[in-house]
Amino acid sequence: LAEGEALASALEGRGALVADREPFDAALAVTCAVTGPAEAKARRLIRRLRSRFPGIPIVACGCAAQAAAEDLRRAGADAVVGNRLKAGIPDLLERLLSGEAPSDPLRVDGLFPMSPWDDLPLDRPRMHQRAFVRIQEGCDRACSYCIVPRLRGPSIFRDPRAVAEELRRVVASGCSEAVLTGVCLAGNGENLAEILRVASRVPGLRRLRLGSLEPFAVDPELLAILADGPFCPHLHLPLQSGDSGILERMRRGYTPADFASLVREVRRRLGEEVHVGTDLLVGYPGEDDGAFERSLALCEELRFGRIHVFPFSPRRGTDAASAGDRLPPEILRERVSRASALGTKLLSTYAERFVGREVEVLAERTRQGCLLGLTPHYLRACLVGEGKPGDYVSGRAAREERGTLLAEGARRFLGEMLE
Ligand code: SF4
């Protein structure tokens, strides 16, 4: 999302009109490869674009482009651009639009050795009312299931001054909420702390959030920064499993007990009401009934809010992909559905504490007198009243439904995902 926004910004800077409505003169597919289905979706997207628009230039970038460039080329892309080479995409599209054939249709070799920051500055948000600002790229860890380090290269943080400059631009465009994102917000903790310090001082920022934050990155200094200034009371800390054996095989570098004491510390420093969300990877090879139950029990004990549940998906070249003790698909499906149901229940329980209270949203969408947005605690809320997307609007939450807060008379916006 952050890269899509930044690419849209770069293309508009060249005079392109960026929209997801047809007709297109050219198409840019920003792809993902974190799971097998995500990679398959990228191939389907390119095939669909090629069959609907046979004559237009199509460029693919992102992790599926890095992982399976030839596949995307066969699916119909004219050029495939690797990670950390995306800053060259506006030039490439311009040349393709002028009828020039790409000299190198598979430009995926820029990842190694470590390339500098792929400079794609953002001027204003386009797809949301809040701005997704990239502060980090790549990963130095080696979690056994994860393909990301191979596709994104080593960890690199953005220069804090460039982050501050981008935030100032975003504020000047009229947006006062930003999410600082990265592939692995951990790495050298000092870099992260410095960026957060600098970002929190940008005048005019009303709300600042962090994307997914690796638990091993959280230390007292970081919590002290997050406890102050415009940071929202919400952290997303990926747990992945609540079983010590599975965590060890995943090479996550913490035990369930470490994670539990981290969450307690987060609540102690940021307040009991802070929303702690997580990722749960279900069905890792060798996850027996006991390991799965321990994961669910830890999620209940830690009173998470939003839980993103991912079924294990073997990724080429990772250690976990060659592990033999894989779960049968029907058991995997059942575990995903139980974990998701628990996630819904825990999110509702978390949201209930706001019922009867005044909440404020940054309105993302409006429909029939209702405004939908996110509260500082990262809860979806539908309020009733005047306002347009981009406005901060307050109202009393009268009830909650599956984790969404609703004002009296408000109807739930079905299918409206804001994350
Ligand atoms: S820290 Fe995150 S990005 Fe890095 S290997 Fe582990 S799961 Fe992948």
CSV table of C-alpha atoms and ligand atoms in Angstrom, one decimal:
chain,number,residue,atom,x,y,z
A,1,LEU,CA,0.0,0.0,0.0
A,2,ALA,CA,2.7,2.5,1.0
A,3,GLU,CA,4.7,1.7,-2.2
A,4,GLY,CA,1.5,1.9,-4.3
A,5,GLU,CA,0.8,5.4,-2.8
A,6,ALA,CA,4.4,6.5,-3.4
A,7,LEU,CA,4.4,5.3,-7.0
A,8,ALA,CA,1.1,7.0,-7.6
A,9,SER,CA,2.7,10.2,-6.3
A,10,ALA,CA,5.8,9.8,-8.6
A,11,LEU,CA,3.6,9.1,-11.6
A,12,GLU,CA,1.3,12.1,-10.9
A,13,GLY,CA,4.5,14.2,-10.6
A,14,ARG,CA,5.1,13.3,-14.3
A,15,GLY,CA,1.7,14.4,-15.3
A,16,ALA,CA,-0.1,11.0,-15.3
A,17,LEU,CA,-3.6,10.8,-14.1
A,18,VAL,CA,-3.6,7.9,-11.6
A,19,ALA,CA,-6.9,6.1,-11.0
A,20,ASP,CA,-8.2,2.6,-10.7
A,21,ARG,CA,-11.0,3.3,-13.1
A,22,GLU,CA,-10.9,2.3,-16.8
A,23,PRO,CA,-9.8,3.1,-19.4
A,24,PHE,CA,-6.1,2.8,-18.8
A,25,ASP,CA,-3.2,3.9,-21.1
A,26,ALA,CA,-0.8,1.8,-19.0
A,27,ALA,CA,-1.1,-0.4,-16.0
A,28,LEU,CA,1.2,-0.9,-13.0
A,29,ALA,CA,0.7,-4.0,-10.8
A,30,VAL,CA,2.2,-3.7,-7.3
A,31,THR,CA,2.3,-7.3,-6.3
A,32,CYS,CA,2.8,-9.3,-3.1
A,33,ALA,CA,4.4,-12.7,-2.5
A,34,VAL,CA,4.1,-13.2,1.2
A,35,THR,CA,1.9,-16.3,0.7
A,36,GLY,CA,1.4,-18.6,-2.3
A,37,PRO,CA,-2.1,-17.4,-2.9
A,38,ALA,CA,-0.8,-13.7,-3.0
A,39,GLU,CA,1.7,-14.7,-5.7
A,40,ALA,CA,-1.0,-16.6,-7.7
A,41,LYS,CA,-3.2,-13.5,-7.4
A,42,ALA,CA,-0.5,-11.4,-9.0
A,43,ARG,CA,-0.3,-13.7,-12.0
A,44,ARG,CA,-4.1,-13.7,-12.4
A,45,LEU,CA,-4.1,-9.9,-12.2
A,46,ILE,CA,-1.6,-9.6,-15.0
A,47,ARG,CA,-3.4,-12.2,-17.1
A,48,ARG,CA,-6.7,-10.3,-16.6
A,49,LEU,CA,-5.2,-7.0,-17.5
A,50,ARG,CA,-3.5,-8.4,-20.6
A,51,SER,CA,-6.7,-10.0,-21.9
A,52,ARG,CA,-8.8,-6.9,-21.2
A,53,PHE,CA,-6.3,-4.4,-22.5
A,54,PRO,CA,-4.2,-6.2,-25.2
A,55,GLY,CA,-2.4,-3.1,-26.4
A,56,ILE,CA,-1.3,-1.2,-23.3
A,57,PRO,CA,2.0,-1.4,-21.5
A,58,ILE,CA,1.9,-3.4,-18.3
A,59,VAL,CA,4.6,-3.2,-15.7
A,60,ALA,CA,4.8,-5.5,-12.6
A,61,CYS,CA,6.7,-4.6,-9.5
A,62,GLY,CA,6.7,-5.7,-5.8
A,63,CYS,CA,7.6,-9.0,-4.2
A,64,ALA,CA,5.9,-11.3,-6.7
A,65,ALA,CA,7.9,-9.5,-9.4
A,66,GLN,CA,11.1,-10.2,-7.4
A,67,ALA,CA,10.2,-13.8,-6.7
A,68,ALA,CA,8.8,-14.9,-10.0
A,69,ALA,CA,9.7,-12.4,-12.7
A,70,GLU,CA,9.5,-14.9,-15.5
A,71,ASP,CA,6.0,-16.1,-14.5
A,72,LEU,CA,4.7,-12.5,-14.5
A,73,ARG,CA,6.3,-11.9,-17.9
A,74,ARG,CA,4.7,-15.0,-19.3
A,75,ALA,CA,1.4,-13.9,-17.8
A,76,GLY,CA,1.6,-10.8,-20.0
A,77,ALA,CA,3.7,-8.1,-18.3
A,78,ASP,CA,5.9,-6.1,-20.7
A,79,ALA,CA,8.4,-5.4,-18.0
A,80,VAL,CA,9.0,-6.7,-14.5
A,81,VAL,CA,10.9,-4.4,-12.0
A,82,GLY,CA,12.5,-5.8,-8.9
A,83,ASN,CA,12.5,-4.3,-5.4
A,84,ARG,CA,14.7,-1.3,-4.8
A,85,LEU,CA,14.5,-0.4,-8.5
A,86,LYS,CA,11.0,1.0,-8.3
A,87,ALA,CA,12.2,4.6,-8.4
A,88,GLY,CA,12.9,4.0,-12.2
A,89,ILE,CA,9.3,3.0,-13.0
A,90,PRO,CA,8.0,6.4,-14.1
A,91,ASP,CA,10.9,6.6,-16.6
A,92,LEU,CA,10.2,3.1,-17.8
A,93,LEU,CA,6.5,3.7,-18.2
A,94,GLU,CA,7.2,6.9,-20.1
A,95,ARG,CA,9.4,5.0,-22.5
A,96,LEU,CA,6.9,2.2,-23.0
A,97,LEU,CA,4.1,4.7,-23.6
A,98,SER,CA,6.2,6.3,-26.3
A,99,GLY,CA,6.4,2.9,-28.1
A,100,GLU,CA,10.0,2.0,-27.0
A,101,ALA,CA,10.5,-1.7,-26.3
A,102,PRO,CA,12.1,-2.4,-22.9
A,103,SER,CA,15.8,-3.1,-23.3
A,104,ASP,CA,15.7,-5.4,-20.3
A,105,PRO,CA,12.1,-6.6,-19.6
A,106,LEU,CA,13.2,-8.4,-16.4
A,107,ARG,CA,14.9,-5.7,-14.3
A,108,VAL,CA,15.0,-7.7,-11.0
A,109,ASP,CA,18.8,-7.7,-10.4
A,110,GLY,CA,19.0,-4.5,-8.4
A,111,LEU,CA,18.4,-6.1,-5.0
A,112,PHE,CA,21.8,-7.5,-4.2
A,113,PRO,CA,24.3,-6.3,-3.3
A,114,MET,CA,22.5,-4.0,-1.0
A,115,SER,CA,21.2,-1.1,-3.0
A,116,PRO,CA,20.5,2.3,-1.5
A,117,TRP,CA,17.0,3.4,-0.4
A,118,ASP,CA,14.6,3.1,-3.3
A,119,ASP,CA,13.6,6.8,-3.3
A,120,LEU,CA,9.9,7.1,-3.9
A,121,PRO,CA,8.7,10.2,-2.0
A,122,LEU,CA,5.1,10.7,-1.2
A,123,ASP,CA,3.4,14.1,-1.5
A,124,ARG,CA,-0.2,13.3,-0.3
A,125,PRO,CA,-2.3,10.2,0.3
A,126,ARG,CA,-4.6,9.1,-2.5
A,127,MET,CA,-6.2,5.8,-1.5
A,128,HIS,CA,-6.9,6.7,2.2
A,129,GLN,CA,-7.3,9.8,4.2
A,130,ARG,CA,-4.2,8.9,6.2
A,131,ALA,CA,-0.7,8.8,4.7
A,132,PHE,CA,1.4,5.6,4.7
A,133,VAL,CA,5.0,6.8,5.0
A,134,ARG,CA,7.8,4.3,4.3
A,135,ILE,CA,10.6,4.4,6.9
A,136,GLN,CA,12.3,1.1,6.4
A,137,GLU,CA,13.0,-1.6,3.8
A,138,GLY,CA,14.3,-5.2,3.9
A,139,CYS,CA,15.0,-7.5,6.8
A,140,ASP,CA,18.1,-9.0,8.5
A,141,ARG,CA,16.3,-11.8,10.3
A,142,ALA,CA,15.7,-15.3,9.0
A,143,CYS,CA,12.3,-16.5,10.3
A,144,SER,CA,12.1,-20.0,8.9
A,145,TYR,CA,8.8,-19.5,7.1
A,146,CYS,CA,9.4,-16.1,5.6
A,147,ILE,CA,10.5,-15.3,2.0
A,148,VAL,CA,10.7,-11.6,2.6
A,149,PRO,CA,14.5,-11.3,3.4
A,150,ARG,CA,15.2,-13.0,0.0
A,151,LEU,CA,12.9,-10.7,-1.8
A,152,ARG,CA,13.6,-7.4,-0.1
A,153,GLY,CA,17.3,-7.7,0.8
A,154,PRO,CA,19.0,-6.5,4.0
A,155,SER,CA,17.4,-4.0,6.3
A,156,ILE,CA,17.8,-0.3,5.6
A,157,PHE,CA,16.2,2.6,7.4
A,158,ARG,CA,15.4,5.8,5.7
A,159,ASP,CA,17.2,9.0,6.6
A,160,PRO,CA,15.2,10.6,9.5
A,161,ARG,CA,15.4,14.0,7.8
A,162,ALA,CA,13.8,12.6,4.6
A,163,VAL,CA,11.0,11.1,6.8
A,164,ALA,CA,10.4,14.4,8.5
A,165,GLU,CA,10.4,16.2,5.1
A,166,GLU,CA,7.8,13.8,3.7
A,167,LEU,CA,5.6,14.2,6.8
A,168,ARG,CA,5.8,18.0,6.4
A,169,ARG,CA,4.7,17.6,2.8
A,170,VAL,CA,1.9,15.4,3.7
A,171,VAL,CA,0.7,17.8,6.5
A,172,ALA,CA,0.9,20.7,4.0
A,173,SER,CA,-1.4,18.7,1.6
A,174,GLY,CA,-4.0,18.8,4.4
A,175,CYS,CA,-3.5,15.3,5.9
A,176,SER,CA,-2.7,15.2,9.6
A,177,GLU,CA,-2.6,11.4,10.2
A,178,ALA,CA,0.3,9.2,9.1
A,179,VAL,CA,1.3,5.6,9.5
A,180,LEU,CA,5.0,4.8,9.5
A,181,THR,CA,5.6,1.6,7.7
A,182,GLY,CA,8.4,-0.8,7.0
A,183,VAL,CA,9.0,-4.4,6.1
A,184,CYS,CA,10.6,-5.2,9.4
A,185,LEU,CA,10.3,-2.5,12.0
A,186,ALA,CA,13.1,-3.8,14.1
A,187,GLY,CA,16.7,-4.0,12.8
A,188,ASN,CA,18.9,-1.4,14.5
A,189,GLY,CA,16.6,-0.1,17.3
A,190,GLU,CA,18.5,3.2,17.4
A,191,ASN,CA,17.5,4.0,13.8
A,192,LEU,CA,13.9,3.4,14.6
A,193,ALA,CA,13.9,5.4,17.8
A,194,GLU,CA,15.5,8.4,16.0
A,195,ILE,CA,13.0,8.3,13.2
A,196,LEU,CA,10.1,8.1,15.7
A,197,ARG,CA,11.5,11.0,17.7
A,198,VAL,CA,12.0,13.2,14.6
A,199,ALA,CA,8.5,12.2,13.2
A,200,SER,CA,6.7,13.0,16.4
A,201,ARG,CA,8.0,16.6,16.3
A,202,VAL,CA,6.6,17.4,12.9
A,203,PRO,CA,4.2,20.3,13.4
A,204,GLY,CA,0.6,19.7,12.5
A,205,LEU,CA,0.6,15.9,12.8
A,206,ARG,CA,-2.5,15.0,14.9
A,207,ARG,CA,-2.2,11.3,14.8
A,208,LEU,CA,0.8,9.1,14.2
A,209,ARG,CA,0.8,5.3,13.9
A,210,LEU,CA,3.2,2.5,13.4
A,211,GLY,CA,2.8,-0.4,11.1
A,212,SER,CA,3.5,-3.9,12.3
A,213,LEU,CA,6.3,-3.6,15.0
A,214,GLU,CA,8.5,-6.7,15.6
A,215,PRO,CA,8.4,-7.6,19.3
A,216,PHE,CA,12.2,-7.8,19.5
A,217,ALA,CA,12.4,-4.1,18.5
A,218,VAL,CA,10.4,-2.9,21.6
A,219,ASP,CA,12.6,-1.6,24.4
A,220,PRO,CA,12.1,1.0,27.2
A,221,GLU,CA,13.4,3.8,25.0
A,222,LEU,CA,11.0,3.0,22.2
A,223,LEU,CA,8.0,2.8,24.6
A,224,ALA,CA,9.0,6.1,26.2
A,225,ILE,CA,8.8,7.8,22.7
A,226,LEU,CA,5.5,6.0,21.9
A,227,ALA,CA,4.0,7.1,25.2
A,228,ASP,CA,4.3,10.8,24.2
A,229,GLY,CA,3.3,13.1,21.4
A,230,PRO,CA,0.9,12.3,18.6
A,231,PHE,CA,1.3,8.5,18.7
A,232,CYS,CA,-2.0,6.6,18.7
A,233,PRO,CA,-2.7,4.1,21.5
A,234,HIS,CA,-2.3,1.1,19.2
A,235,LEU,CA,0.5,-1.4,18.5
A,236,HIS,CA,0.5,-4.3,16.2
A,237,LEU,CA,3.0,-6.9,17.6
A,238,PRO,CA,3.1,-10.1,15.5
A,239,LEU,CA,3.1,-13.2,17.9
A,240,GLN,CA,2.8,-15.9,15.2
A,241,SER,CA,2.5,-18.8,17.7
A,242,GLY,CA,1.9,-19.2,21.4
A,243,ASP,CA,3.9,-22.5,21.5
A,244,SER,CA,7.5,-22.4,22.6
A,245,GLY,CA,8.6,-25.3,20.4
A,246,ILE,CA,7.0,-23.8,17.3
A,247,LEU,CA,8.4,-20.3,18.0
A,248,GLU,CA,11.9,-21.8,18.3
A,249,ARG,CA,11.5,-23.6,15.0
A,250,MET,CA,10.2,-20.4,13.4
A,251,ARG,CA,13.4,-18.7,14.8
A,252,ARG,CA,11.4,-15.9,16.2
A,253,GLY,CA,13.8,-15.2,19.0
A,254,TYR,CA,11.3,-15.1,21.9
A,255,THR,CA,9.3,-17.4,24.0
A,256,PRO,CA,5.6,-17.2,24.8
A,257,ALA,CA,6.6,-15.9,28.3
A,258,ASP,CA,8.8,-13.2,26.8
A,259,PHE,CA,6.0,-12.1,24.6
A,260,ALA,CA,3.5,-12.0,27.5
A,261,SER,CA,5.8,-9.9,29.6
A,262,LEU,CA,6.3,-7.5,26.7
A,263,VAL,CA,2.6,-7.0,26.3
A,264,ARG,CA,2.3,-6.4,30.1
A,265,GLU,CA,5.1,-3.8,29.8
A,266,VAL,CA,3.4,-2.2,26.8
A,267,ARG,CA,0.2,-1.8,28.8
A,268,ARG,CA,2.1,-0.5,31.8
A,269,ARG,CA,3.9,2.2,29.8
A,270,LEU,CA,1.2,3.1,27.2
A,271,GLY,CA,-1.9,2.5,29.4
A,272,GLU,CA,-4.3,-0.4,29.9
A,273,GLU,CA,-6.5,0.7,27.1
A,274,VAL,CA,-3.8,0.5,24.4
A,275,HIS,CA,-5.0,-1.7,21.5
A,276,VAL,CA,-2.6,-4.5,21.0
A,277,GLY,CA,-3.2,-6.4,17.8
A,278,THR,CA,-1.2,-9.4,16.4
A,279,ASP,CA,-0.6,-11.8,13.6
A,280,LEU,CA,-1.1,-15.5,14.1
A,281,LEU,CA,0.5,-18.0,11.7
A,282,VAL,CA,-1.7,-21.1,11.9
A,283,GLY,CA,-0.7,-24.6,10.8
A,284,TYR,CA,3.1,-24.3,10.9
A,285,PRO,CA,4.6,-27.7,10.1
A,286,GLY,CA,4.5,-29.9,13.2
A,287,GLU,CA,1.9,-27.7,15.0
A,288,ASP,CA,0.0,-30.4,16.9
A,289,ASP,CA,-3.3,-29.9,18.7
A,290,GLY,CA,-1.6,-28.9,21.9
A,291,ALA,CA,0.6,-26.3,20.2
A,292,PHE,CA,-2.5,-24.8,18.5
A,293,GLU,CA,-4.5,-24.7,21.7
A,294,ARG,CA,-1.6,-23.0,23.5
A,295,SER,CA,-1.7,-20.3,20.8
A,296,LEU,CA,-5.4,-19.7,21.2
A,297,ALA,CA,-5.0,-19.7,25.0
A,298,LEU,CA,-2.2,-17.1,24.9
A,299,CYS,CA,-4.3,-14.9,22.6
A,300,GLU,CA,-7.1,-15.0,25.1
A,301,GLU,CA,-4.8,-14.4,28.0
A,302,LEU,CA,-3.1,-11.4,26.4
A,303,ARG,CA,-6.5,-9.9,25.4
A,304,PHE,CA,-5.5,-9.0,21.9
A,305,GLY,CA,-7.8,-6.8,19.8
A,306,ARG,CA,-7.5,-7.4,16.1
A,307,ILE,CA,-5.8,-10.7,15.1
A,308,HIS,CA,-4.7,-11.3,11.6
A,309,VAL,CA,-4.8,-15.0,11.0
A,310,PHE,CA,-2.6,-16.5,8.3
A,311,PRO,CA,-2.7,-20.1,7.3
A,312,PHE,CA,0.8,-21.5,6.8
A,313,SER,CA,1.8,-21.2,3.1
A,314,PRO,CA,5.1,-22.8,2.1
A,315,ARG,CA,7.4,-20.4,0.3
A,316,ARG,CA,10.1,-21.5,-2.1
A,317,GLY,CA,13.5,-21.6,-0.6
A,318,THR,CA,12.5,-21.2,3.0
A,319,ASP,CA,13.4,-23.9,5.6
A,320,ALA,CA,9.7,-24.4,6.6
A,321,ALA,CA,8.8,-25.2,3.0
A,322,SER,CA,10.8,-28.4,3.1
A,323,ALA,CA,9.5,-29.5,6.5
A,324,GLY,CA,7.7,-32.7,6.1
A,325,ASP,CA,5.1,-32.7,8.9
A,326,ARG,CA,2.5,-30.5,7.1
A,327,LEU,CA,-1.1,-30.4,8.3
A,328,PRO,CA,-3.9,-31.9,6.1
A,329,PRO,CA,-5.8,-29.0,4.4
A,330,GLU,CA,-9.1,-29.7,6.3
A,331,ILE,CA,-7.4,-29.4,9.7
A,332,LEU,CA,-5.6,-26.2,8.5
A,333,ARG,CA,-9.0,-24.8,7.4
A,334,GLU,CA,-10.6,-25.7,10.7
A,335,ARG,CA,-7.8,-24.1,12.7
A,336,VAL,CA,-7.9,-20.9,10.6
A,337,SER,CA,-11.6,-20.7,11.2
A,338,ARG,CA,-11.3,-21.2,15.0
A,339,ALA,CA,-8.5,-18.7,15.3
A,340,SER,CA,-10.5,-16.2,13.2
A,341,ALA,CA,-13.6,-16.7,15.4
A,342,LEU,CA,-11.5,-16.1,18.5
A,343,GLY,CA,-10.1,-12.9,16.8
A,344,THR,CA,-13.6,-11.6,16.2
A,345,LYS,CA,-14.7,-12.4,19.8
A,346,LEU,CA,-11.6,-10.7,21.3
A,347,LEU,CA,-12.0,-7.6,19.0
A,348,SER,CA,-15.6,-7.3,20.2
A,349,THR,CA,-14.6,-7.6,23.8
A,350,TYR,CA,-12.0,-4.9,23.3
A,351,ALA,CA,-14.4,-2.6,21.5
A,352,GLU,CA,-17.1,-3.0,24.1
A,353,ARG,CA,-15.1,-0.8,26.5
A,354,PHE,CA,-15.8,2.2,24.2
A,355,VAL,CA,-19.5,1.7,24.1
A,356,GLY,CA,-21.3,4.7,25.7
A,357,ARG,CA,-18.2,6.8,25.2
A,358,GLU,CA,-17.4,9.6,22.8
A,359,VAL,CA,-15.0,8.5,20.0
A,360,GLU,CA,-13.3,10.4,17.3
A,361,VAL,CA,-12.7,9.1,13.8
A,362,LEU,CA,-10.8,10.4,10.8
A,363,ALA,CA,-13.6,9.9,8.3
A,364,GLU,CA,-12.5,7.7,5.4
A,365,ARG,CA,-15.9,7.1,3.7
A,366,THR,CA,-19.3,8.6,4.0
A,367,ARG,CA,-22.6,7.1,3.0
A,368,GLN,CA,-26.2,8.0,3.7
A,369,GLY,CA,-25.5,10.3,6.5
A,370,CYS,CA,-23.0,7.9,8.2
A,371,LEU,CA,-19.2,8.4,8.4
A,372,LEU,CA,-16.9,5.5,8.6
A,373,GLY,CA,-13.3,5.9,10.0
A,374,LEU,CA,-10.8,4.6,12.5
A,375,THR,CA,-10.6,5.8,16.1
A,376,PRO,CA,-7.2,6.5,17.7
A,377,HIS,CA,-7.4,3.0,19.2
A,378,TYR,CA,-7.6,1.5,15.7
A,379,LEU,CA,-11.3,0.5,15.9
A,380,ARG,CA,-13.6,1.0,13.0
A,381,ALA,CA,-16.5,3.3,13.9
A,382,CYS,CA,-19.6,4.4,12.1
A,383,LEU,CA,-20.9,7.8,13.3
A,384,VAL,CA,-23.9,9.9,12.2
A,385,GLY,CA,-23.5,13.5,11.1
A,386,GLU,CA,-22.1,16.0,8.8
A,387,GLY,CA,-18.7,15.7,7.4
A,388,LYS,CA,-16.6,14.5,4.4
A,389,PRO,CA,-13.7,12.2,4.0
A,390,GLY,CA,-10.7,13.6,5.7
A,391,ASP,CA,-12.7,15.3,8.5
A,392,TYR,CA,-12.2,14.4,12.2
A,393,VAL,CA,-15.7,13.7,13.5
A,394,SER,CA,-16.7,12.8,17.1
A,395,GLY,CA,-19.8,10.9,18.3
A,396,ARG,CA,-21.0,8.6,21.0
A,397,ALA,CA,-20.7,4.9,20.4
A,398,ALA,CA,-24.0,3.3,21.2
A,399,ARG,CA,-23.0,-0.3,20.5
A,400,GLU,CA,-20.5,-2.5,18.9
A,401,GLU,CA,-20.9,-5.1,16.2
A,402,ARG,CA,-18.0,-7.5,15.5
A,403,GLY,CA,-15.5,-4.9,16.6
A,404,THR,CA,-17.0,-2.0,14.8
A,405,LEU,CA,-18.4,0.8,17.0
A,406,LEU,CA,-21.8,2.3,15.9
A,407,ALA,CA,-23.4,5.5,16.9
A,408,GLU,CA,-27.2,5.6,17.5
A,409,GLY,CA,-28.9,5.2,14.1
A,410,ALA,CA,-25.7,4.3,12.3
A,411,ARG,CA,-25.6,1.4,10.0
A,412,ARG,CA,-22.5,-0.8,9.6
A,413,PHE,CA,-20.7,-0.3,6.3
A,414,LEU,CA,-20.5,-3.8,5.1
A,415,GLY,CA,-17.3,-4.8,3.3
A,416,GLU,CA,-15.5,-1.6,4.0
A,417,MET,CA,-12.0,-2.5,5.0
A,418,LEU,CA,-10.0,0.4,6.3
A,419,GLU,CA,-6.8,-1.4,7.4
B,1,SF4,S1,11.2,-10.4,10.9
B,1,SF4,FE1,9.4,-10.3,9.7
B,1,SF4,S2,10.1,-9.9,7.6
B,1,SF4,FE2,11.9,-10.5,8.8
B,1,SF4,S3,12.1,-12.7,8.4
B,1,SF4,FE3,10.9,-12.5,10.2
B,1,SF4,S4,8.7,-12.5,9.6
B,1,SF4,FE4,10.0,-12.1,7.7
